[in-house]
PDB file of N, CA and C in Angstrom:
ATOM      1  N   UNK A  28      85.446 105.798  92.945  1.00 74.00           N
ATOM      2  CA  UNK A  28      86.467 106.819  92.933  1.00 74.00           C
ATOM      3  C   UNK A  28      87.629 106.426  92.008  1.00 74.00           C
ATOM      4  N   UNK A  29      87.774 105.117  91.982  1.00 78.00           N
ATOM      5  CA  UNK A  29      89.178 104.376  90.859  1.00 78.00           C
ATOM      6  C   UNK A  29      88.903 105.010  89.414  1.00 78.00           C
ATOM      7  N   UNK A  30      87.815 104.730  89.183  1.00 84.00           N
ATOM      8  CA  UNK A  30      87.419 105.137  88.126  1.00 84.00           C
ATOM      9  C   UNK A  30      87.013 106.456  87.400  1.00 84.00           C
ATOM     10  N   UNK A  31      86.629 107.571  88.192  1.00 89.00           N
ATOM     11  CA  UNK A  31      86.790 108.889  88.241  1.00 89.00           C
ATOM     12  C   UNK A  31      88.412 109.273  88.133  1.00 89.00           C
ATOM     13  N   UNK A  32      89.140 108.930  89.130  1.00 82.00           N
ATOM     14  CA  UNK A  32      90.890 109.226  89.101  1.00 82.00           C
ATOM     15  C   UNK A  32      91.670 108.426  87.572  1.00 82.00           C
ATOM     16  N   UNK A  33      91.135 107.395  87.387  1.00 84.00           N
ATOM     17  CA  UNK A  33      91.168 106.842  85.727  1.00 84.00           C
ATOM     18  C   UNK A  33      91.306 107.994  84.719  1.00 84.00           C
ATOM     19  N   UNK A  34      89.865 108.367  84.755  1.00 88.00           N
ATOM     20  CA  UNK A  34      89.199 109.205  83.878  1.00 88.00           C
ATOM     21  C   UNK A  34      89.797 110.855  83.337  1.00 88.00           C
ATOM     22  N   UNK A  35      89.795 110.898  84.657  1.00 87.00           N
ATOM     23  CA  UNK A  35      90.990 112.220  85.109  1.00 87.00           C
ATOM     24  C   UNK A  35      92.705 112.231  84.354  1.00 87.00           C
ATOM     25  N   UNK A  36      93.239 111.281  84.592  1.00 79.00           N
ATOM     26  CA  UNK A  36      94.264 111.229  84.461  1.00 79.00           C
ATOM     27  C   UNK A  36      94.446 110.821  83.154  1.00 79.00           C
ATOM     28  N   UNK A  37      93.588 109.867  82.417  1.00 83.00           N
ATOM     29  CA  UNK A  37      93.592 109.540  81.040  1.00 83.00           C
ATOM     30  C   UNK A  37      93.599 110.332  80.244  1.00 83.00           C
ATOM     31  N   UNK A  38      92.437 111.422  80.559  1.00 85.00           N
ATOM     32  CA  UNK A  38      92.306 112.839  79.907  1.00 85.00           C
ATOM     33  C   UNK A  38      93.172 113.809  79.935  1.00 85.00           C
ATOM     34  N   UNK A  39      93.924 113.770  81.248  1.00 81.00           N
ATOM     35  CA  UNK A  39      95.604 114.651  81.258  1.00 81.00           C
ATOM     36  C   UNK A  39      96.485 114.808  80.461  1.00 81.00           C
ATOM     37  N   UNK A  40      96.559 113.222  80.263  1.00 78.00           N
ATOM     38  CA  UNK A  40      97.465 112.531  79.988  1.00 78.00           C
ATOM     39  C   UNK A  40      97.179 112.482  78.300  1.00 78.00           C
ATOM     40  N   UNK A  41      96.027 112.341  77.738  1.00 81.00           N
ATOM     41  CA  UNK A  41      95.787 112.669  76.644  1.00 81.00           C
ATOM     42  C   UNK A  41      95.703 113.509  75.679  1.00 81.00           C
ATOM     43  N   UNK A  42      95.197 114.915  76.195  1.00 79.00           N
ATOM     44  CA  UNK A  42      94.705 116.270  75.695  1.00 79.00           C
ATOM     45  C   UNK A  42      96.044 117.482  75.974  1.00 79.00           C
ATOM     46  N   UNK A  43      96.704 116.945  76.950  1.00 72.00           N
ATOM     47  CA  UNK A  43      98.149 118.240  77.096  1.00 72.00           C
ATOM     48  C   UNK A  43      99.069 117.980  77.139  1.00 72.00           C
ATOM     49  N   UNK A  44      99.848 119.213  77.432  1.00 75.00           N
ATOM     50  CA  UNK A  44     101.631 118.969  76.462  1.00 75.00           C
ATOM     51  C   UNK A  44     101.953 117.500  77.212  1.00 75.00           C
ATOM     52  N   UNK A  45     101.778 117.622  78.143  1.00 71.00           N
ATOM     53  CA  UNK A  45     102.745 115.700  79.135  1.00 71.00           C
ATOM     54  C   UNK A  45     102.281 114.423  77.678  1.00 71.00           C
ATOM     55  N   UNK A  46     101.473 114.860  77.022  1.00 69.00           N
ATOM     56  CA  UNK A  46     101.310 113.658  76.380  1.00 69.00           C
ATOM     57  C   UNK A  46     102.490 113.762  75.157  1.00 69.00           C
ATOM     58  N   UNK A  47     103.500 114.579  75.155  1.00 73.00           N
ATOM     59  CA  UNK A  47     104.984 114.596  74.280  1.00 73.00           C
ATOM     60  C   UNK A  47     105.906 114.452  75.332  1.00 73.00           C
ATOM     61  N   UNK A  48     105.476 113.939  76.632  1.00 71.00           N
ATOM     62  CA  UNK A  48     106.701 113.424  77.173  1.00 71.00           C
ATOM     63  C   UNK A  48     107.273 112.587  76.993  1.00 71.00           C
ATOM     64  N   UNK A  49     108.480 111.814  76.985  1.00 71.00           N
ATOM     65  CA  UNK A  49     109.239 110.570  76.389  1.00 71.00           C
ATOM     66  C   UNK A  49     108.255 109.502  77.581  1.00 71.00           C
ATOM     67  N   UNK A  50     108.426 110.538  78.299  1.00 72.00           N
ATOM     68  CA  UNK A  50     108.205 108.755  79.352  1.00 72.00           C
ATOM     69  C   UNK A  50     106.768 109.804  80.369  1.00 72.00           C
ATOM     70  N   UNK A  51     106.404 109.054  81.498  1.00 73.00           N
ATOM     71  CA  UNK A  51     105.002 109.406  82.169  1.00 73.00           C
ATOM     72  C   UNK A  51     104.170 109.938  81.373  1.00 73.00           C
ATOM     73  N   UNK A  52     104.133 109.465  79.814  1.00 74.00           N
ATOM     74  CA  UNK A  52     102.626 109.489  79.000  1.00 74.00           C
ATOM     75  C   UNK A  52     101.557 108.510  79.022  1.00 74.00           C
ATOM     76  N   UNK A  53     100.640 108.559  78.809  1.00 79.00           N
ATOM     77  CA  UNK A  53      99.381 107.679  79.186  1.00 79.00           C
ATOM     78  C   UNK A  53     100.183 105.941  78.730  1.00 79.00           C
ATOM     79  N   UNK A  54     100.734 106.343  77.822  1.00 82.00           N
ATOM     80  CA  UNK A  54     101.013 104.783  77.892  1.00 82.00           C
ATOM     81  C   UNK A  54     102.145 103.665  78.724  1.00 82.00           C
ATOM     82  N   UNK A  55     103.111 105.140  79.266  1.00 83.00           N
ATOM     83  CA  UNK A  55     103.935 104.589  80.672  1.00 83.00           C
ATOM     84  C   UNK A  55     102.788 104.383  81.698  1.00 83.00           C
ATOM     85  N   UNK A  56     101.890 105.021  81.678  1.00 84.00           N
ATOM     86  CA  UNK A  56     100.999 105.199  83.122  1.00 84.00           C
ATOM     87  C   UNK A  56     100.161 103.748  83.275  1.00 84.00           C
ATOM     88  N   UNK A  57      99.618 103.485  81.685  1.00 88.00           N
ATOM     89  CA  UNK A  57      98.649 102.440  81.623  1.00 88.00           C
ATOM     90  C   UNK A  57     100.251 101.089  81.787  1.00 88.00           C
ATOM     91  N   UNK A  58     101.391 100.751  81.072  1.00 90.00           N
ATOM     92  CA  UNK A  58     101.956  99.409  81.874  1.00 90.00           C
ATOM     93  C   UNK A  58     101.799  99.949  83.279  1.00 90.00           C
ATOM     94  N   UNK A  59     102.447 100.676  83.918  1.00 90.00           N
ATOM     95  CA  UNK A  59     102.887 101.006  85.500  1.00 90.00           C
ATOM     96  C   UNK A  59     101.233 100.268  86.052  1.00 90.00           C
ATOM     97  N   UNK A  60     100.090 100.503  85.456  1.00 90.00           N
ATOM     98  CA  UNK A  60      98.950  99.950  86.369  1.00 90.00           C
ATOM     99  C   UNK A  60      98.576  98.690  86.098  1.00 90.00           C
ATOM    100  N   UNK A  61      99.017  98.037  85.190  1.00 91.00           N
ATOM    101  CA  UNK A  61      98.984  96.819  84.240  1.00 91.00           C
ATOM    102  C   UNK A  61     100.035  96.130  85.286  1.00 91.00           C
ATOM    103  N   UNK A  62     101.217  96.377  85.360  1.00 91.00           N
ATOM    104  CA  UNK A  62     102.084  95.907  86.458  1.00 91.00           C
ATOM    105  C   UNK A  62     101.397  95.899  88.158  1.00 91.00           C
ATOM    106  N   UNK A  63     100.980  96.705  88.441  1.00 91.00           N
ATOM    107  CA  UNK A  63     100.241  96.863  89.516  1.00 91.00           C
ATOM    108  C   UNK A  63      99.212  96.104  89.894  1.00 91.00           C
ATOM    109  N   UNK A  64      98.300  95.457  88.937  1.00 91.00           N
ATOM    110  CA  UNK A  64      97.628  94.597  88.766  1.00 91.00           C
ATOM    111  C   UNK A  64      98.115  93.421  88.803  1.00 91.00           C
ATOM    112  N   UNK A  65      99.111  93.056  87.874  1.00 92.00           N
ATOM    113  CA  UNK A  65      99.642  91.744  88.302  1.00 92.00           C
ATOM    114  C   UNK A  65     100.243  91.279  89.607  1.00 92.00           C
ATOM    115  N   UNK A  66     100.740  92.481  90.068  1.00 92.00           N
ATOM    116  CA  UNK A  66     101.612  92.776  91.386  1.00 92.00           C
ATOM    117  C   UNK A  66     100.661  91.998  92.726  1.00 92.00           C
ATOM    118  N   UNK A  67      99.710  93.037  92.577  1.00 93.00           N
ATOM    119  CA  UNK A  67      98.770  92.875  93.423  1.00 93.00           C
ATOM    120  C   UNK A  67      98.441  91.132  93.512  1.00 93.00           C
ATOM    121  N   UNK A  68      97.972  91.519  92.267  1.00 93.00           N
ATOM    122  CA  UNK A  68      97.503  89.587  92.260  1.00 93.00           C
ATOM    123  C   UNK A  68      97.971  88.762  92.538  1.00 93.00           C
ATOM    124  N   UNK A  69      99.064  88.559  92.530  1.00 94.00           N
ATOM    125  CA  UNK A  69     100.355  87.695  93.281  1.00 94.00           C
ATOM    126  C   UNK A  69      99.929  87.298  94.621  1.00 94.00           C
ATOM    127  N   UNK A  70     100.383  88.834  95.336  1.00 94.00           N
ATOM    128  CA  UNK A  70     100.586  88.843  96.204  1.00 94.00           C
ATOM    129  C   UNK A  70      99.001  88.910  97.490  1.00 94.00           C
ATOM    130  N   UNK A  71      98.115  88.312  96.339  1.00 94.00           N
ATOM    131  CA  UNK A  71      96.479  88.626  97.065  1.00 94.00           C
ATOM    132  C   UNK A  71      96.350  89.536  97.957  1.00 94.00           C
ATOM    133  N   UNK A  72      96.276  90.446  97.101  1.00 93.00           N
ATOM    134  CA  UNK A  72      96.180  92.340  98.006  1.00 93.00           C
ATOM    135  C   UNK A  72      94.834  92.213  98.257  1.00 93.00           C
ATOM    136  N   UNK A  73      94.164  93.019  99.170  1.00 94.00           N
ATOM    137  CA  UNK A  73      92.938  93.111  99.503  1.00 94.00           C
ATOM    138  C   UNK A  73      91.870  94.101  98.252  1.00 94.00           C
ATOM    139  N   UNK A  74      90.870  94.134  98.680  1.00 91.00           N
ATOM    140  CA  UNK A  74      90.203  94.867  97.286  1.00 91.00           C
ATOM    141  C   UNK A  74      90.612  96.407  97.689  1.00 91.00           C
ATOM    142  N   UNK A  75      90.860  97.043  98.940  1.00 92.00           N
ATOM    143  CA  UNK A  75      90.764  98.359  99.426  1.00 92.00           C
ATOM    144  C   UNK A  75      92.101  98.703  99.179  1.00 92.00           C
ATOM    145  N   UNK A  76      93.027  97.971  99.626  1.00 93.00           N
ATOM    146  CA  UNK A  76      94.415  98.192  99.010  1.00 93.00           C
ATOM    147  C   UNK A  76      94.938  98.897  97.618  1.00 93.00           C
ATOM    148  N   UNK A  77      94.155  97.413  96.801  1.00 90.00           N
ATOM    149  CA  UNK A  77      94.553  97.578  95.533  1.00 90.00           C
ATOM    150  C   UNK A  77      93.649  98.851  94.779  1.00 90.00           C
ATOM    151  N   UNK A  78      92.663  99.038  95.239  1.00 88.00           N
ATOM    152  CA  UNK A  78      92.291 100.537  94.709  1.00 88.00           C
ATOM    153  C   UNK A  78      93.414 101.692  95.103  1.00 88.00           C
ATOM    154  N   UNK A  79      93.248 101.704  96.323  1.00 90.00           N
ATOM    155  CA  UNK A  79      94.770 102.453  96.683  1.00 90.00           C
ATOM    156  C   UNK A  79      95.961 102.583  96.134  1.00 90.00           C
ATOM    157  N   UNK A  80      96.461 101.385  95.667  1.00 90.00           N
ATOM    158  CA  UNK A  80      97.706 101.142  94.518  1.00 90.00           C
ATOM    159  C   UNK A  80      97.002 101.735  93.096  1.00 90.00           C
ATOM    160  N   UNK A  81      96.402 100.908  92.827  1.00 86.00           N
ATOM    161  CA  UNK A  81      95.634 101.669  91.468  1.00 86.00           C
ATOM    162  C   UNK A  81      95.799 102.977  91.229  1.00 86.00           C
ATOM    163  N   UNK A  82      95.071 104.098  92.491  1.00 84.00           N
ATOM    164  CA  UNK A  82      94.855 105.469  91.945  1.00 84.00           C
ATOM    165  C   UNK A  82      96.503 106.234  92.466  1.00 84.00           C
ATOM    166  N   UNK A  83      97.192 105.476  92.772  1.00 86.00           N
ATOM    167  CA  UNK A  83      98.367 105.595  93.057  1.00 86.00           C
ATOM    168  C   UNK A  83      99.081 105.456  91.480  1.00 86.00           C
ATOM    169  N   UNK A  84      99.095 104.609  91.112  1.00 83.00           N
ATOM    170  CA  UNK A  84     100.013 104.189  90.330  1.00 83.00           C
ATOM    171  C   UNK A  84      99.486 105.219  89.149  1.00 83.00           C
TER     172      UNK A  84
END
């Protein structure tokens, strides 16, 4: 499912007007999950969690 909600949102985020937004364009979205990842890792999130954060973030 992480990866479907990825897919989804990449393509949003790619193909329509939000992708001339200054900020929440695919490439705010991709640090915000890049951060999330590190976040997680820190703090040894569980695997079910961090999908959760993931399709969150």
């Amino acid at each position: 499912m992480v990866k479907q909600v990825e897919k989804y949102y990449t393509t949003l985020l790619s193909v329509t007007e939000i992708r001339k937004a200054p900020i929440h364009n695919l490439e705010h979205s991709q640090e915000v999950v890049k951060n999330m990842e590190h976040i997680t890792t820190a703090i040894n999130t569980n695997s079910n969690d961090k999908g959760l954060l993931h399709m969150a973030s």
